[in-house]
Short mmCIF file of C-alpha atoms and ligand atoms in Angstrom, two decimals:
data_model
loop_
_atom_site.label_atom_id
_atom_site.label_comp_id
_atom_site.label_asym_id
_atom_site.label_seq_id
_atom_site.Cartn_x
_atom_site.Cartn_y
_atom_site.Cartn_z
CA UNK P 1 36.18 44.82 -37.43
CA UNK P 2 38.80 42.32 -37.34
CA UNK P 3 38.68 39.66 -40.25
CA UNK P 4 37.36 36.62 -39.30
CA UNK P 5 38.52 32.88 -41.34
CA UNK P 6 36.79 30.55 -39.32
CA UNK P 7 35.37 29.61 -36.17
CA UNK P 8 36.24 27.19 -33.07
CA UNK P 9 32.92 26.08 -31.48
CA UNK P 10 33.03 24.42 -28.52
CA UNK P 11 30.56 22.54 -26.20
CA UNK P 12 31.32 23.18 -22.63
CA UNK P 13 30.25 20.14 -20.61
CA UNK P 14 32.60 17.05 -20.98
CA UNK P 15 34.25 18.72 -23.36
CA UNK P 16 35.74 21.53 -21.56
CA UNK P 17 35.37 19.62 -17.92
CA UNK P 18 34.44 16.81 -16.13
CA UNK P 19 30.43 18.31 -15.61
CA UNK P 20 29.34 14.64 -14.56
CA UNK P 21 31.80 13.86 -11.73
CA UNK P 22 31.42 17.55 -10.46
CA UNK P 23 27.76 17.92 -11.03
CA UNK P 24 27.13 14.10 -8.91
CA UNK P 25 29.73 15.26 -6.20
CA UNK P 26 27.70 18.69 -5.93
CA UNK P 27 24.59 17.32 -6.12
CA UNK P 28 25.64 15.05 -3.59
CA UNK P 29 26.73 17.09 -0.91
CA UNK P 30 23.86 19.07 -1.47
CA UNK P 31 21.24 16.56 -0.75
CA UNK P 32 23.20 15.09 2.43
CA UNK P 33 23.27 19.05 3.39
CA UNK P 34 19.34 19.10 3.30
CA UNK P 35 18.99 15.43 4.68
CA UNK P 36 21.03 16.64 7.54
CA UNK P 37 18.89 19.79 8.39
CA UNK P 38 15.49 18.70 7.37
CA UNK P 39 15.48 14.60 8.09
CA UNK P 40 13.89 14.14 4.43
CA UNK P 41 15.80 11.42 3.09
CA UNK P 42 18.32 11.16 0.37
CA UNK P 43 15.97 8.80 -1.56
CA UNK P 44 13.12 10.87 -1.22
CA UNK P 45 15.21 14.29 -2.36
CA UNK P 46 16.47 12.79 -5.45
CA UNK P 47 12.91 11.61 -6.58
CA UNK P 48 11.56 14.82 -5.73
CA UNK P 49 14.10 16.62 -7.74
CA UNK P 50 13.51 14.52 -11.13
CA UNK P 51 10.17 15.87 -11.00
CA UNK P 52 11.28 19.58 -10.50
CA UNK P 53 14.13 18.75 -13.31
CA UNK P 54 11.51 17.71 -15.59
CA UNK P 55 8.97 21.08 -15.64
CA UNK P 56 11.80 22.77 -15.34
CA UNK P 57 13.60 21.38 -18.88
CA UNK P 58 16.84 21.35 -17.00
CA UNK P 59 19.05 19.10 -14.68
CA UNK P 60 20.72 22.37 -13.91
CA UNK P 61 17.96 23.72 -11.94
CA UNK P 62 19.70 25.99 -9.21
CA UNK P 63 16.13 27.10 -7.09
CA UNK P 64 16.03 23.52 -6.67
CA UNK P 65 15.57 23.05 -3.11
CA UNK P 66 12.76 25.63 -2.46
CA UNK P 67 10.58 23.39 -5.24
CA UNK P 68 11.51 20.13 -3.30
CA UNK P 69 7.63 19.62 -1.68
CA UNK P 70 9.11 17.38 1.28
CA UNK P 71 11.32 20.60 1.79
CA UNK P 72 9.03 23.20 0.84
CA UNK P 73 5.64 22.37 2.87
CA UNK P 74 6.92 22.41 6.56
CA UNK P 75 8.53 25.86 5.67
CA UNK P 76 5.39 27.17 3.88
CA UNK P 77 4.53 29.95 6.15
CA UNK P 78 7.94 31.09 6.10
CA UNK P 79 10.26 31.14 3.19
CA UNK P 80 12.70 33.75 4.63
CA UNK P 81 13.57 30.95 7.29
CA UNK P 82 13.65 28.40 4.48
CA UNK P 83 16.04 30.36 2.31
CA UNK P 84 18.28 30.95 5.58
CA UNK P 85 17.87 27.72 7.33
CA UNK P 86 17.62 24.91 4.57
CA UNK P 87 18.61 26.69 0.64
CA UNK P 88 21.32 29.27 1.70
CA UNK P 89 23.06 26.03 3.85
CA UNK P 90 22.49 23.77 1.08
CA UNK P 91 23.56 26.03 -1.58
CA UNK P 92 26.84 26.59 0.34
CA UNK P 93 27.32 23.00 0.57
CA UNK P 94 26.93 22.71 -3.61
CA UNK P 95 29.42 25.21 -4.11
CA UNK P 96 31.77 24.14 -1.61
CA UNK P 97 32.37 20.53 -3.18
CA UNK P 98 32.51 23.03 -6.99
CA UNK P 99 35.63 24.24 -5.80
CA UNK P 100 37.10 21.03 -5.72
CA UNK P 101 35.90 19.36 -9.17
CA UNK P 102 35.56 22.74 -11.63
CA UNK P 103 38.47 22.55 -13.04
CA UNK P 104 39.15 22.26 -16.98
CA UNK P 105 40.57 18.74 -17.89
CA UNK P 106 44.37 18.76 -17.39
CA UNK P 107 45.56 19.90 -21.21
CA UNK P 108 42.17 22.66 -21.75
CA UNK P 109 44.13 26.28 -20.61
CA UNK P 110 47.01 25.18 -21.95
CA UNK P 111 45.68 24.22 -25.29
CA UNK P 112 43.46 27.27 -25.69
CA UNK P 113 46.62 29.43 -24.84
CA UNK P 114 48.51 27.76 -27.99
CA UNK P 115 45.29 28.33 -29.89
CA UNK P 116 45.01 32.34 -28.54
CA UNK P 117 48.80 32.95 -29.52
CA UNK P 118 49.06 31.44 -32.41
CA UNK P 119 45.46 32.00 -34.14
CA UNK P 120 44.39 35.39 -32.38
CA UNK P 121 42.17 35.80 -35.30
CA UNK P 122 40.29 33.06 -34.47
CA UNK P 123 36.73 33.80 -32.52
CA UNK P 124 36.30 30.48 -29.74
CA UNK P 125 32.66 30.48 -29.01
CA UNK P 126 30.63 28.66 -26.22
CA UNK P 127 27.46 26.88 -27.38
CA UNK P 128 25.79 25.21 -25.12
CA UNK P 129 22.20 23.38 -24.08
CA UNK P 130 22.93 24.68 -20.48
CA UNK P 131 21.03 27.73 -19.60
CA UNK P 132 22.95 31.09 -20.61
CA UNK P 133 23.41 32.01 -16.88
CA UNK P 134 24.82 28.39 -15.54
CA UNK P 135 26.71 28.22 -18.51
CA UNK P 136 28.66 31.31 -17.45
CA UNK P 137 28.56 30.60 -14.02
CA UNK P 138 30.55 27.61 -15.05
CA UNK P 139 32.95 29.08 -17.30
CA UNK P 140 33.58 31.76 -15.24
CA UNK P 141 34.88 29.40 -11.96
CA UNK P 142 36.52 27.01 -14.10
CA UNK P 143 38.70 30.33 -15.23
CA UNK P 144 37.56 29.96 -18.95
CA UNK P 145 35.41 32.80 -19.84
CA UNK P 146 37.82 35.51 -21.24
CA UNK P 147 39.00 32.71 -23.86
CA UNK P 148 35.27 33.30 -25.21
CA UNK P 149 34.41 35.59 -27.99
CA UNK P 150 30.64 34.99 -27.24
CA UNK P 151 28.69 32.22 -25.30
CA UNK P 152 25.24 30.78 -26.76
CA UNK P 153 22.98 28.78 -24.18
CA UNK P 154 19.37 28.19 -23.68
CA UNK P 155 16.85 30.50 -21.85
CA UNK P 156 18.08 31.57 -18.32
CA UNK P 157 16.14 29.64 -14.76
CA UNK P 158 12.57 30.81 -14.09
CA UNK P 159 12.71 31.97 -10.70
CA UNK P 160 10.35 29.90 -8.33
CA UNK P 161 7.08 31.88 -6.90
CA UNK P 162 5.19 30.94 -3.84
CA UNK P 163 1.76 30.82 -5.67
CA UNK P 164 0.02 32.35 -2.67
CA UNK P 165 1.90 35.87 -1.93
CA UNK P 166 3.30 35.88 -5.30
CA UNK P 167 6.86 36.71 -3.71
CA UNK P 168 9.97 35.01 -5.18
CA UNK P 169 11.58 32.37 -3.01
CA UNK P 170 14.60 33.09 -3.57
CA UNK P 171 17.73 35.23 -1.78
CA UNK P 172 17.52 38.45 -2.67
CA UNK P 173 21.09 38.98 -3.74
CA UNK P 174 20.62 35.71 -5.98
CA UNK P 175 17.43 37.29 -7.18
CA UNK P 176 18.88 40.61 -8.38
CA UNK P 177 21.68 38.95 -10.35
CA UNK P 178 19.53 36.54 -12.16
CA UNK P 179 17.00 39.34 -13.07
CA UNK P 180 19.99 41.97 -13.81
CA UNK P 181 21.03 38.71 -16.35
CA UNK P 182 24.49 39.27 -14.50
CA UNK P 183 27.12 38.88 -17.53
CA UNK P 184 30.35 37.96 -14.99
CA UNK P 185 32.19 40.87 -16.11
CA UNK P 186 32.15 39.23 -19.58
CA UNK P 187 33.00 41.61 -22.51
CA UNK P 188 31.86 39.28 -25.16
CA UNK P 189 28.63 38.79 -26.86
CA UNK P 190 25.68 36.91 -24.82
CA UNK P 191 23.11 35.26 -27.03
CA UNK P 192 20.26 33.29 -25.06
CA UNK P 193 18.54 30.58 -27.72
CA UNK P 194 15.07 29.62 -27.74
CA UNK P 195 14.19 26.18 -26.27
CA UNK P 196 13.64 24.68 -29.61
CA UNK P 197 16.91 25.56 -30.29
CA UNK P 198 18.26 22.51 -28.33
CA UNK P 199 20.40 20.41 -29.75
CA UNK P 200 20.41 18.44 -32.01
CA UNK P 201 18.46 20.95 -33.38
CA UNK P 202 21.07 22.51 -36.06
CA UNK P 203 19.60 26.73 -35.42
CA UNK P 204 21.70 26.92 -32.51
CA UNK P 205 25.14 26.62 -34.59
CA UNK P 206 22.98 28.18 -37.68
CA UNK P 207 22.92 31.51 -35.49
CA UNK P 208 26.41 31.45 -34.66
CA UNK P 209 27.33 30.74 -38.28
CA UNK P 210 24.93 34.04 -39.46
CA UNK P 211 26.19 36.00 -36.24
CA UNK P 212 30.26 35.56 -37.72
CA UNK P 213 28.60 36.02 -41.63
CA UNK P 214 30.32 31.89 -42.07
CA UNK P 215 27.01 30.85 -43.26
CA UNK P 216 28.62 29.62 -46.41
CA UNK P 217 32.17 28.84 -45.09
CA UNK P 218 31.39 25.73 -42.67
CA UNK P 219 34.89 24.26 -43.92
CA UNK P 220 36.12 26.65 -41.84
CA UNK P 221 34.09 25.76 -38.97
CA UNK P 222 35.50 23.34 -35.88
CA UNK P 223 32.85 22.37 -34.19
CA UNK P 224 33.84 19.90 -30.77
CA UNK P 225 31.11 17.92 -28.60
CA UNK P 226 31.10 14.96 -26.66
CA UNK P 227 27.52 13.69 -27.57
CA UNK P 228 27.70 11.71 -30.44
CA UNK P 229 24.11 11.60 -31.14
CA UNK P 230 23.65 15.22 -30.75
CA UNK P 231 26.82 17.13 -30.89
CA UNK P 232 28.61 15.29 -33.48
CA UNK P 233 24.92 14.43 -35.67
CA UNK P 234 24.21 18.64 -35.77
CA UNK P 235 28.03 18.78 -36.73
CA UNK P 236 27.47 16.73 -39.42
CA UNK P 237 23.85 18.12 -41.01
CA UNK P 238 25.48 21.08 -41.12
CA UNK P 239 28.68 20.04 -42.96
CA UNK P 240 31.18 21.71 -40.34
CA UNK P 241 34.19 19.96 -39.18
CA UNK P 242 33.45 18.10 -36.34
CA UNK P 243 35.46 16.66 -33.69
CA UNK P 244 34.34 14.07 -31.10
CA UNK P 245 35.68 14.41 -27.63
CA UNK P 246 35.66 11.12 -26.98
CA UNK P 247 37.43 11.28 -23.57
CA UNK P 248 34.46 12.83 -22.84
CA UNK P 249 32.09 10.17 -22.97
CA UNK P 250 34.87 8.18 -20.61
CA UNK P 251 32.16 8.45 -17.55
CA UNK P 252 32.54 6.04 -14.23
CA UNK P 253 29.68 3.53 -14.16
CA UNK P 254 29.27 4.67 -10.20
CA UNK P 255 28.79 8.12 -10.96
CA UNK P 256 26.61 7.19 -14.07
CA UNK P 257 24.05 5.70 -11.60
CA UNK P 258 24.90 8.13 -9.27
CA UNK P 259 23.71 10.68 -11.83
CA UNK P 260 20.64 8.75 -12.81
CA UNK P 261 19.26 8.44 -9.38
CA UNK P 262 18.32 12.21 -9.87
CA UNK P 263 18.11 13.15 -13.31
CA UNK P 264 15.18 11.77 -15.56
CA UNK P 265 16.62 10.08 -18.50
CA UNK P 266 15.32 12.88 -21.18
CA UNK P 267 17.84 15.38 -19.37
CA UNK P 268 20.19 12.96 -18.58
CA UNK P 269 21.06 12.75 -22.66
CA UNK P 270 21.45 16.63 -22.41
CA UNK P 271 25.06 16.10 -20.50
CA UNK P 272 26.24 12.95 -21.12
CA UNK P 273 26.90 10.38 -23.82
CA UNK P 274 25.40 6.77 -22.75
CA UNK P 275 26.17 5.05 -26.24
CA UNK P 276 29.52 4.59 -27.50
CA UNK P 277 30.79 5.26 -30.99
CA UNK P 278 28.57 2.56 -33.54
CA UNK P 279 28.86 1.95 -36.78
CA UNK P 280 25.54 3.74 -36.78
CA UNK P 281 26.32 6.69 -34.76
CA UNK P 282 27.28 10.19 -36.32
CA UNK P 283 30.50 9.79 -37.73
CA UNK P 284 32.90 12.45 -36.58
CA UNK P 285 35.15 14.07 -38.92
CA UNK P 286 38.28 13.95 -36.18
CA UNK P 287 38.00 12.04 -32.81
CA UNK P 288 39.89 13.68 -29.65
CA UNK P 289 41.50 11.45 -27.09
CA UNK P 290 42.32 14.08 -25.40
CA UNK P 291 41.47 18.34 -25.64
CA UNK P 292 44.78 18.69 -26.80
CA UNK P 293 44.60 16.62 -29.90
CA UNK P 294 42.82 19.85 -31.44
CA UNK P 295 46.09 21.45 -31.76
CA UNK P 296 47.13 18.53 -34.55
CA UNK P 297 43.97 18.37 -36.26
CA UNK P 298 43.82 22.30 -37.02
CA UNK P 299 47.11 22.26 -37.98
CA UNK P 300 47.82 24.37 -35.14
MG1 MG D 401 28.60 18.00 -23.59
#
């Protein structure tokens, strides 16, 4: 086994990438997608989908439209022609408009290439409060994943179950690769965490610290998040070096509402940063302008 001296931990959204401009843009296209084939109103979608974001635990819902009830009840008799006529479309729509806006912030590849080449000894690990499958669905079209020695998110989607037949309403090609926990040709290791494992909550980066045996070496730990309160704050109970990235936080006030016109505000502090750096906050060990800045503060 090769011999590990530290660790770089990084968070993935707006840290790695721009997750609230693309996830808005995505989000949007989707709902004008299922305005346009079903008449249900924009308004109406987005309200609808706080809900379903809310028992779900996750703004990253993707069997979203099949819960939407406006969407859902004149198609309840027939979910094959709902997955065909109304998800499928819509779900094409969402991942049409990712094309565009996954893409790592400018300096990322580059930066993680430096840090490959010149510290190959060095594990880079993914932890994350998305869930394990979205997270690597992510990572995998923004061209990050093989950087990754492992990836740590929370508990994959439940799939969504018409109560009365018991059938799943979902794709079937979907289906199989969310129950086969499809790994996206990752070699790396895979570690789902327990809900209560959210952040703040320090046992997510307590695993990962046991996992590497660095339990007892967190000097050697870099530890990067965008989320003062609960990136940087876990950072700092466990007495790892932690760097903010603040460019992170640098969110459009358009999109911001944008983002809150469909997210309830308990998973809305999941992906972004709303407060700015107080004299209260978490105080971060090294603050990031920009990705790149890593390179000086690990003496890379
Ligand atoms: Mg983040």
């Amino acid at each position: 086994m090769k011999k590990t001296i530290g660790l770089l931990v990084l968070d993935i959204d707006n840290t790695v990438f721009d997750w609230v401009t693309y996830y808005v843009n995505c989000m949007g296209s989707l709902f004008d997608k299922v305005f346009e084939l079903t008449g249900v109103p924009v308004d109406t979608l987005a309200a609808e989908a706080k809900v379903v974001f809310t028992a779900q635990g996750s703004i990253e819902y993707p069997f979203l439209v099949q819960e939407l009830p406006s969407v859902f009840g004149p198609y309840s008799e027939n979910i094959d022609k709902l997955l065909s006529e109304v998800v499928g479309p819509a779900r094409d729509a969402f991942n049409k408009t990712a094309e565009g806006f996954l893409k790592p912030y400018t300096d990322v590849i580059q930066t993680l290439d430096v840090i490959t080449k010149e510290r190959p000894d060095l594990p880079i690990v993914a932890l994350t409060d998305a869930p394990r499958y979205v997270a690597m669905w992510k990572l995998n079209k923004l061209g990050l994943l093989s950087y990754f020695d492992s990836v740590y998110g929370l508990a994959d989607p439940k799939i969504p179950v018409d109560p009365r037949t018991n059938l799943p309403k979902v794709d079937p090609e979907i289906l199989t690769k969310h129950l086969q926990q499809f790994d996206f040709g990752f070699s790396g290791r895979i570690r789902v965490l327990p809900e209560e494992y959210e952040k703040p909550g320090v046992r997510g980066l307590k695993t990962i610290l046991m996992d590497y045996d660095l339990e007892d070496h967190q000097d050697k730990i870099t530890w990067v998040g965008d989320n003062l309160r609960k990136d940087v704050g876990l950072g700092k109970k466990l007495g790892v070096c932690t760097a903010w990235a603040k460019y992170g936080t640098l969110i459009d006030e358009t999109v911001k509402s944008q983002l809150l016109a469909f997210s309830p505000e308990q998973n809305v502090h999941k992906n972004v940063a709303l407060d700015p750096l107080k004299d209260n906050s978490p105080q971060p060990n090294i603050v990031l302008e920009s990705f790149s800045d890593l390179l000086a503060a690990m003496k890379i």
